[in-house]
Tab-separated table of C-alpha atoms and ligand atoms in Angstrom:
chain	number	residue	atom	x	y	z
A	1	UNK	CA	-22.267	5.835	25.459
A	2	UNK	CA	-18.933	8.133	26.573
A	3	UNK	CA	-19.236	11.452	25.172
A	4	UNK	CA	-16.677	13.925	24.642
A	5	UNK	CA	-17.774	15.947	27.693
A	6	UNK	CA	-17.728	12.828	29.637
A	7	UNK	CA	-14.070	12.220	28.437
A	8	UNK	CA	-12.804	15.883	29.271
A	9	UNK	CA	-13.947	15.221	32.997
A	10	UNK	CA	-12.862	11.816	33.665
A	11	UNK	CA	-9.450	12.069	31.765
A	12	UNK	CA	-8.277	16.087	31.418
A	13	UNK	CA	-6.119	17.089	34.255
A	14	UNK	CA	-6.244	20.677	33.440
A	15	UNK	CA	-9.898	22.183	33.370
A	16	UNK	CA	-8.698	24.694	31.124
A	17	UNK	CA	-7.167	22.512	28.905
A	18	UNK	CA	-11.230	20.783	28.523
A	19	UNK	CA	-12.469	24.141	28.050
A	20	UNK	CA	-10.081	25.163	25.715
A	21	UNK	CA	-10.882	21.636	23.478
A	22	UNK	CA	-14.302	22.106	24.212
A	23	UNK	CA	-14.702	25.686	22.065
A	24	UNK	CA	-12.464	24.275	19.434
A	25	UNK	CA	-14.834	20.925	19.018
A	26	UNK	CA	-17.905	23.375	19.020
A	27	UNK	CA	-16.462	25.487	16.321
A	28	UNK	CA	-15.786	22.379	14.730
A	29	UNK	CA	-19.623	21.049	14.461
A	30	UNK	CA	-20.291	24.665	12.608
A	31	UNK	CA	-17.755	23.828	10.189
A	32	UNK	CA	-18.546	20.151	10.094
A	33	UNK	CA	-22.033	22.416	9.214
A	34	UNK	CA	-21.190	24.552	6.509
A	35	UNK	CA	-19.618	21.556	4.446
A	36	UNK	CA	-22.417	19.434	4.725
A	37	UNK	CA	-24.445	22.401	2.995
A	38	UNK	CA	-21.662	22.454	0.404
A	39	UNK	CA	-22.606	24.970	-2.457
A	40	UNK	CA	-25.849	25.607	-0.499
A	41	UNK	CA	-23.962	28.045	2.346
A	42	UNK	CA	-22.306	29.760	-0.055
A	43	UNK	CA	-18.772	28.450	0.868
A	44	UNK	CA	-17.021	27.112	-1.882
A	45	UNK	CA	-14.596	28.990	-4.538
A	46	UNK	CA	-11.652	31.071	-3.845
A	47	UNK	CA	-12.124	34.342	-1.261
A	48	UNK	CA	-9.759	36.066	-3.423
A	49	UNK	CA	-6.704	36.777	-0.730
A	50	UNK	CA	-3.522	34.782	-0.605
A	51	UNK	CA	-2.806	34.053	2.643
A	52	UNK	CA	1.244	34.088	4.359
A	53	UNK	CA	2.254	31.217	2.340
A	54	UNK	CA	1.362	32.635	-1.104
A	55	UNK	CA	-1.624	30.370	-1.387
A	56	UNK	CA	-4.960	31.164	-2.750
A	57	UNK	CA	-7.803	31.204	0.000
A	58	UNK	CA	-11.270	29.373	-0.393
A	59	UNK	CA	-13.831	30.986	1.182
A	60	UNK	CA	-14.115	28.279	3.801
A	61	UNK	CA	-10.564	28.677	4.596
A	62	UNK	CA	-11.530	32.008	5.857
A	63	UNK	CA	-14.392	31.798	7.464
A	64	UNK	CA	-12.897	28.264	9.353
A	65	UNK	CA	-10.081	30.844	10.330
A	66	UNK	CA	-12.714	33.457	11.584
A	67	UNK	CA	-14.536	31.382	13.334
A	68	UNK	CA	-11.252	29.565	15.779
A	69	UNK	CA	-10.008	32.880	16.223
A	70	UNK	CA	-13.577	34.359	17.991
A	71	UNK	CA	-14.296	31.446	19.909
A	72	UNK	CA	-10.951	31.023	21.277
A	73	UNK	CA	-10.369	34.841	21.693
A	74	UNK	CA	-13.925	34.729	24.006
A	75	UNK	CA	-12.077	32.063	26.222
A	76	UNK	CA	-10.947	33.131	29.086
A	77	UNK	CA	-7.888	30.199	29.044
A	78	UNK	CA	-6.571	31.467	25.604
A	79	UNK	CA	-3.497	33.433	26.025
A	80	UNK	CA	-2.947	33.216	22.394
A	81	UNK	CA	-4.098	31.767	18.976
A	82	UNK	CA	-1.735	31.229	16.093
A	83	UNK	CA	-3.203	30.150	12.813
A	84	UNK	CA	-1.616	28.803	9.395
A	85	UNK	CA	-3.840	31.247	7.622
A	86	UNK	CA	-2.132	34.111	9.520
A	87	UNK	CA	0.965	36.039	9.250
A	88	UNK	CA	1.373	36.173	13.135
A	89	UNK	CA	-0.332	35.370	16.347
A	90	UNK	CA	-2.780	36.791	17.802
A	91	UNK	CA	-3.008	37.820	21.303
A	92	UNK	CA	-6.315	36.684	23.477
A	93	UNK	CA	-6.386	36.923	26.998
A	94	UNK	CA	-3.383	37.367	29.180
A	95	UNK	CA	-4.478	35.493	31.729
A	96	UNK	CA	-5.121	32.504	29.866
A	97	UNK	CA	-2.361	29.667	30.396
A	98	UNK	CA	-2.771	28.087	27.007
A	99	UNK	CA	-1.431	28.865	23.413
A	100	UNK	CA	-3.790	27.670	20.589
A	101	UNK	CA	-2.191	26.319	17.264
A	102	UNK	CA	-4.628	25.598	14.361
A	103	UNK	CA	-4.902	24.602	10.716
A	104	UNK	CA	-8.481	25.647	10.107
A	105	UNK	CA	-8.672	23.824	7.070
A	106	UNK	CA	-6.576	21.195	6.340
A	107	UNK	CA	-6.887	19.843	2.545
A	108	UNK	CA	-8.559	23.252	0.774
A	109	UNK	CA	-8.222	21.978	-2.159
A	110	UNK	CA	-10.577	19.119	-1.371
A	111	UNK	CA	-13.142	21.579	-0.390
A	112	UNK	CA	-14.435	22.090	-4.309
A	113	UNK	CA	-14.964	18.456	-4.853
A	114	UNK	CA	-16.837	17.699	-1.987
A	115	UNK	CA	-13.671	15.343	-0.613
A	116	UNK	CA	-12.664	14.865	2.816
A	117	UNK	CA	-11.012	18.138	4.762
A	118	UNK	CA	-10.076	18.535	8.463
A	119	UNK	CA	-9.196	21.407	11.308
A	120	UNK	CA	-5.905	20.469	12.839
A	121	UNK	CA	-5.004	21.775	15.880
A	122	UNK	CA	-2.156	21.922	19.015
A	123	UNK	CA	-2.482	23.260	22.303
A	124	UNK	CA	0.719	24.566	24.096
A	125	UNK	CA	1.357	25.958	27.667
A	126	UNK	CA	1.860	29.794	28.036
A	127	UNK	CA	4.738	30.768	30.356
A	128	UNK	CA	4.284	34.939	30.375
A	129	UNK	CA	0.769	35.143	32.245
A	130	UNK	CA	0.164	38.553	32.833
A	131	UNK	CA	1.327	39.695	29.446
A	132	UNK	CA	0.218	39.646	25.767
A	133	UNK	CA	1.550	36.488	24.211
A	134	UNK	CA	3.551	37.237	20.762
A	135	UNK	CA	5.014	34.487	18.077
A	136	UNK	CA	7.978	34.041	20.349
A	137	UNK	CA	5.935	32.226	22.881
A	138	UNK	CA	4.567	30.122	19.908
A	139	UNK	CA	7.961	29.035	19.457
A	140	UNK	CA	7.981	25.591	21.635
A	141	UNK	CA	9.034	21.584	20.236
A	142	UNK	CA	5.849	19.536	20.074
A	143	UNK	CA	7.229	17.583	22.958
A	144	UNK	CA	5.912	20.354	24.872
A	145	UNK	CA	2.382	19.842	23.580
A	146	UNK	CA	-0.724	19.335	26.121
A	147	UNK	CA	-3.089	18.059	23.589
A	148	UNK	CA	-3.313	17.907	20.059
A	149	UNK	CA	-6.122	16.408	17.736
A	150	UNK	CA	-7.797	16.593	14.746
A	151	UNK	CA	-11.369	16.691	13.259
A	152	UNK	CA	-11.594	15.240	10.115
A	153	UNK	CA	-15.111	16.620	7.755
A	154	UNK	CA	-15.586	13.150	5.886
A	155	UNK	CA	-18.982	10.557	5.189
A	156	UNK	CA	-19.207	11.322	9.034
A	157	UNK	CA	-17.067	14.065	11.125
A	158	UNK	CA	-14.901	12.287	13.246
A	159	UNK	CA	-12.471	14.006	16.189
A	160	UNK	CA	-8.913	12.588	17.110
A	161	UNK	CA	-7.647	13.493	20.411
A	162	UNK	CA	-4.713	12.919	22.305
A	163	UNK	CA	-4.668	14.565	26.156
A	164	UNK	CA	-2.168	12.226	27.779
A	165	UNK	CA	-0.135	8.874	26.679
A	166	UNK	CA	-3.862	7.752	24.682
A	167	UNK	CA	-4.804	8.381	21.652
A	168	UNK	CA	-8.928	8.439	21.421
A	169	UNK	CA	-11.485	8.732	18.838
A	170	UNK	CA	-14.824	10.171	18.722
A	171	UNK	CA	-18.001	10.529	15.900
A	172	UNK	CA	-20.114	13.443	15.979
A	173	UNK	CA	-23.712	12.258	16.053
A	174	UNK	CA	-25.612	14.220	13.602
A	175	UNK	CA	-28.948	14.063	15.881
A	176	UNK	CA	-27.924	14.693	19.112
A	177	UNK	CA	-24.622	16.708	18.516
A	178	UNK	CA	-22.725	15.112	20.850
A	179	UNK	CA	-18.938	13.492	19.710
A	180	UNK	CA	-19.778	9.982	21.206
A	181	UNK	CA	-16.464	7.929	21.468
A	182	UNK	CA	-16.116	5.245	19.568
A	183	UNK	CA	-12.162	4.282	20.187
A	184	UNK	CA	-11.055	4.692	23.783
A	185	UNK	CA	-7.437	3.754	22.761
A	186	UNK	CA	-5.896	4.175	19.315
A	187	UNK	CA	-2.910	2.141	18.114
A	188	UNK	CA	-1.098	1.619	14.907
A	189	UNK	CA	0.189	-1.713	13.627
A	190	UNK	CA	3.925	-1.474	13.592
A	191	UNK	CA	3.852	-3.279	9.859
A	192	UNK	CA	2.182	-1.952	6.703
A	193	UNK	CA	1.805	-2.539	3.146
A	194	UNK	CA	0.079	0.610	2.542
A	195	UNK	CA	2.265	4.245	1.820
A	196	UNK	CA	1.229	7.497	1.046
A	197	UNK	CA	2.722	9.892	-0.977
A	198	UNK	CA	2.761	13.130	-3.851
A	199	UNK	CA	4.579	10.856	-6.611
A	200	UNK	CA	4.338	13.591	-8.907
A	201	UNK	CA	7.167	15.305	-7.255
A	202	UNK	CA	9.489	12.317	-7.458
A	203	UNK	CA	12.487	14.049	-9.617
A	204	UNK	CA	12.576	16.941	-6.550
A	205	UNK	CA	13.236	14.205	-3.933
A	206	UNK	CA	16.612	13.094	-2.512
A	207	UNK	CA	17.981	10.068	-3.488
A	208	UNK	CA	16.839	7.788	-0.260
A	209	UNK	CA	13.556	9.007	-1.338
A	210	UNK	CA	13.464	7.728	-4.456
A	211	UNK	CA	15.368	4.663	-3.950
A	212	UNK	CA	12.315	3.796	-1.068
A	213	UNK	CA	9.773	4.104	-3.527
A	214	UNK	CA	11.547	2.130	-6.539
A	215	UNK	CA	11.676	-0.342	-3.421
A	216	UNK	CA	7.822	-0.289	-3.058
A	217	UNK	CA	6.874	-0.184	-6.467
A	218	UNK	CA	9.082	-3.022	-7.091
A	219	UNK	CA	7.168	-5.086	-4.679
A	220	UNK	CA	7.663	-8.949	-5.184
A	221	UNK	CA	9.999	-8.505	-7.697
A	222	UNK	CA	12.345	-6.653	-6.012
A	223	UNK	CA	14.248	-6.012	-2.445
A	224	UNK	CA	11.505	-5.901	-0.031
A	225	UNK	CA	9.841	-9.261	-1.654
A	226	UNK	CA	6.057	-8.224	-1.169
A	227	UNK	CA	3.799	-5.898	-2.875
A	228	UNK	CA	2.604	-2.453	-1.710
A	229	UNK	CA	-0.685	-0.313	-2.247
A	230	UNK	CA	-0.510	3.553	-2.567
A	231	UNK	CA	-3.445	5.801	-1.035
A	232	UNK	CA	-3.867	9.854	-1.199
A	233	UNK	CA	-6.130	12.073	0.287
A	234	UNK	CA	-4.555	15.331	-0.591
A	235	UNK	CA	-5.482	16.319	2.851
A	236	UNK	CA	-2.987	14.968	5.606
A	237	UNK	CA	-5.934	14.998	7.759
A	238	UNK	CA	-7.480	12.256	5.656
A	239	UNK	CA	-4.254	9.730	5.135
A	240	UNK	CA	-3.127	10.197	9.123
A	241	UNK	CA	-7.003	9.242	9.906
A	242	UNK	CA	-6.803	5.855	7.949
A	243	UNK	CA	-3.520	5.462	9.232
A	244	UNK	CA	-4.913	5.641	12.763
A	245	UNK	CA	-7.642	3.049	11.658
A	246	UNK	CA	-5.427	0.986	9.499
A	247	UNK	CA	-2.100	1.751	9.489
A	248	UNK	CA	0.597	2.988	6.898
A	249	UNK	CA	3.023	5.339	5.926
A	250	UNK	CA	2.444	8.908	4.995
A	251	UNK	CA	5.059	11.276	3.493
A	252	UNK	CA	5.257	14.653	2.122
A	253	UNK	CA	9.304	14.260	2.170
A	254	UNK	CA	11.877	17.103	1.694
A	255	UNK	CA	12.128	18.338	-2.436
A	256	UNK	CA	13.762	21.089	-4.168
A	257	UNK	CA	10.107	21.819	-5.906
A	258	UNK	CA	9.340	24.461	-3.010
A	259	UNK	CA	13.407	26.532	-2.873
A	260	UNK	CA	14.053	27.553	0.190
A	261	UNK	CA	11.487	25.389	2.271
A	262	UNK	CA	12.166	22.212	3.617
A	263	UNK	CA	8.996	20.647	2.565
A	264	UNK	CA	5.573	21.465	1.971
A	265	UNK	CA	3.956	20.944	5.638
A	266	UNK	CA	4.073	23.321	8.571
A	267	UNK	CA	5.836	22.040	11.392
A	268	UNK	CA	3.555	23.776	13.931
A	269	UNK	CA	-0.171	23.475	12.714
A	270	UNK	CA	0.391	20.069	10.833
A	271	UNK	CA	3.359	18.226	11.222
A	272	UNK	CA	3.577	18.215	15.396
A	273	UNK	CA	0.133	17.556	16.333
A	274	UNK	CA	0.143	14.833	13.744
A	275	UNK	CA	3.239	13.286	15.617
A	276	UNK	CA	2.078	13.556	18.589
A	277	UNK	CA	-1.476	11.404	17.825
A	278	UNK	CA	1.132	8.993	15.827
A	279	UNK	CA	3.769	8.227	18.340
A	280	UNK	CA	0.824	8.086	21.523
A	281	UNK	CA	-0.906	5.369	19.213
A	282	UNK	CA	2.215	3.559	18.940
A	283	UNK	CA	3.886	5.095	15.379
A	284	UNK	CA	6.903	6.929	14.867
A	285	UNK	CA	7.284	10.206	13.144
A	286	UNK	CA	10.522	11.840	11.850
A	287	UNK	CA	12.018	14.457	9.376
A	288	UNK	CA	13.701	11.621	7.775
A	289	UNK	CA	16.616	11.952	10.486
A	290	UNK	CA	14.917	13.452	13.734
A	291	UNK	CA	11.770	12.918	15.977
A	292	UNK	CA	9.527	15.801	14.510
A	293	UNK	CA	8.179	16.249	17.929
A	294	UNK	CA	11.981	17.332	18.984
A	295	UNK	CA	12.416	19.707	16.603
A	296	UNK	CA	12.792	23.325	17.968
A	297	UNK	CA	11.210	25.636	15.830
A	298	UNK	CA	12.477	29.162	14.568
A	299	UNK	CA	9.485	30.536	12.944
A	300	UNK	CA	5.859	29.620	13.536
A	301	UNK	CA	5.603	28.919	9.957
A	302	UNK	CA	8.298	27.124	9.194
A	303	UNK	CA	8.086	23.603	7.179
A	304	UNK	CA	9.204	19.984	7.838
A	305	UNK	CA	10.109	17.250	5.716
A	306	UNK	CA	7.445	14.556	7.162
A	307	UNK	CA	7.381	10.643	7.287
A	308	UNK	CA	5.040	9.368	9.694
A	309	UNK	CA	3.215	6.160	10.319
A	310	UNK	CA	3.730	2.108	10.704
A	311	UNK	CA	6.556	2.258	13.519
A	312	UNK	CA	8.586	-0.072	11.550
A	313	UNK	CA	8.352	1.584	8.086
A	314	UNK	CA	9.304	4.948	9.304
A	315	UNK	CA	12.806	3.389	10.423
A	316	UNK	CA	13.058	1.627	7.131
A	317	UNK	CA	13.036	5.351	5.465
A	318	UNK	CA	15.101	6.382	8.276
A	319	UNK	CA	17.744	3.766	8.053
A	320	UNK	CA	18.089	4.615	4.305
A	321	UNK	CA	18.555	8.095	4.636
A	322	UNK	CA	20.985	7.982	7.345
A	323	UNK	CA	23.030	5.364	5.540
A	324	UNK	CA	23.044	7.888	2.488
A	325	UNK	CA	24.037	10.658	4.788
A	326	UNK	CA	26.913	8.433	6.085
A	327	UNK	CA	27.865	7.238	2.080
B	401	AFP	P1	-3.933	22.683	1.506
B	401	AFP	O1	-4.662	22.730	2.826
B	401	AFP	O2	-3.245	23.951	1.201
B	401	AFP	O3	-4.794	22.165	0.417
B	401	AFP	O4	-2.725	21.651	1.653
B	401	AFP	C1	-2.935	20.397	2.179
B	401	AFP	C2	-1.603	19.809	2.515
B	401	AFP	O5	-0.859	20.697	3.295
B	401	AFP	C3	-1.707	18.462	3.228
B	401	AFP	O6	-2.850	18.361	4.006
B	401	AFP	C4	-1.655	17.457	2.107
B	401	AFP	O7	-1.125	16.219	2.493
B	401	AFP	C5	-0.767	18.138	1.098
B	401	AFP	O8	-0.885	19.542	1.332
B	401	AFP	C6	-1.176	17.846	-0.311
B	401	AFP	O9	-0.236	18.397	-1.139
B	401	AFP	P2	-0.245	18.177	-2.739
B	401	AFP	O10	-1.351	19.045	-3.247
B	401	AFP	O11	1.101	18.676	-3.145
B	401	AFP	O12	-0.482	16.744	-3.004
């Protein structure tokens, strides 16, 4: 049996970059913690702060948030931590040649009704040694990402990771505490029958949107000649997991619903560390148009319009709305 630890030494070129992962994972059996207590830890309901994007705060939110931020702060490779629950970065250690990204809890809204939530996080390299990082530094296309993963609080708490071309999954073993891999190389089917998506925002979508899911809900009867199956999580952690273990296509496309956003999902805490596990296990993920992971970002919160999935689906989408563009 491989474990995590065992992974980090035989595949991490970078020792930080292992130590780095390492704290995150560890915070990430405390959380995996807390929700298994539920109502019992005292965790659930709203902490009663909005946090940068307007949204209310559950407690767990928070104290996810706290608890990244100390343990990354303590290591010694952290040059920097920015999180989705806060307005701006926070400096760690100057020394530190990493930059931390992290959505502490992915899916909040989950959290309530004991559904499936995640931590989501990105790991960037830090150019200005020497000196306190700031959001500028933050500022890098998820091309440039050294690792990026997920752990995903669900019947078991599982942890996606991607540290070079692989994509790799572990389980975290409730009696021993060790993540014990149990995929050593993740890949996506290029074909799917299976999409995910928010239908209740179908009059905010562009027109290629909406034409692609008459499509699918037409099924048999109509252009693509086969029928389709529609899944949501409400936490992206959730559908890009079962996309990893089964396929399909996940969306949370541009709308007018949010004015002046491009989307709902942050480009830098959701949206490119979820590429990068996609396209390593074979996918494709774009803003319709462009590769997500090439997008260079202006703001460390800014959104993304996001398809992502089945290689061969996400072109279909693509193909339709660059034929619109071009009509
Ligand atoms: P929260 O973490 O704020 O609950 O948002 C989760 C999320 O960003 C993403 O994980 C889901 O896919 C999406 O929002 C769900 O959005 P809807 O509530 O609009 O379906």
């Amino acid at each position: 049996m491989s474990t995590l630890a065992n992974y980090l030494d035989a595949h991490a070129k970078d020792p930080a970059l292992s130590n780095v992962i390492t704290t995150v994972t560890e915070v990430g059996k405390t959380i995996s913690g807390l929700l298994k207590k539920g109502a019992l830890a005292d965790i659930l309901g709203e902490a009663g702060n909005q946090n940068v994007q307007g949204e209310e705060q559950k407690k767990l939110d928070v104290l996810a948030n706290d608890l990244l931020l100390d343990a990354l702060a303590k290591n010694t490779h952290c040059a920097g931590v920015a999180s989705e629950e806060l307005d701006d970065a926070t400096p760690a250690n100057a020394d530190g040649s990493l930059l931390v990204l992290f959505d502490p809890l992915d899916g909040s809204s989950n959290i309530d009704i004991n559904m499936a939530v995640g931590t989501i996080f990105s790991i960037l390299p830090y150019e200005r040694q020497g000196q306190n990082s700031e959001n500028s530094d933050f500022l890098q296309a998820g091309n440039q990402q050294l690792a990026a993963g997920y752990l995903l609080y669900g019947t078991s708490t599982v942890l996606a990771l991607t540290i070079d071309d692989n994509v790799v999954m572990f389980s975290l073993d409730p009696d021993s505490g060790d993540y014990i891999l149990i995929n050593d190389h993740v890949q996506i089917a290029a074909d799917t029958s299976e999409y995910a998506i928010n239908a209740s925002n179908y009059r905010y979508w562009l027109a290629p949107m909406q034409q692609y899911i008459d499509e699918l809900i037409a099924g048999k009867t109509g252009v693509r000649g086969r029928d389709f199956n529609t899944r949501w999580v409400a936490a992206m952690v959730g559908d890009v997991h079962r996309i990893l273990c089964r396929g399909g296509l996940f969306t949370y496309p541009f709308d007018t619903k949010y004015p002046n956003k491009a989307g709902k999902l942050r480009l830098m805490y959701e949206a490119n560390p979820m590429s990068l596990l996609i396209e390593r296990a074979g996918g494709a993920a774009t803003d319709a148009i462009n590769r997500i992971l090439d997008i260079e970002p202006t703001d460390i919160h800014q959104r993304v319009p996001v398809v992502l999935g089945s290689k061969n689906e996400v072109n279909y989408v693509k193909d339709l709305h660059v034929q619109h563009a071009h009509s």
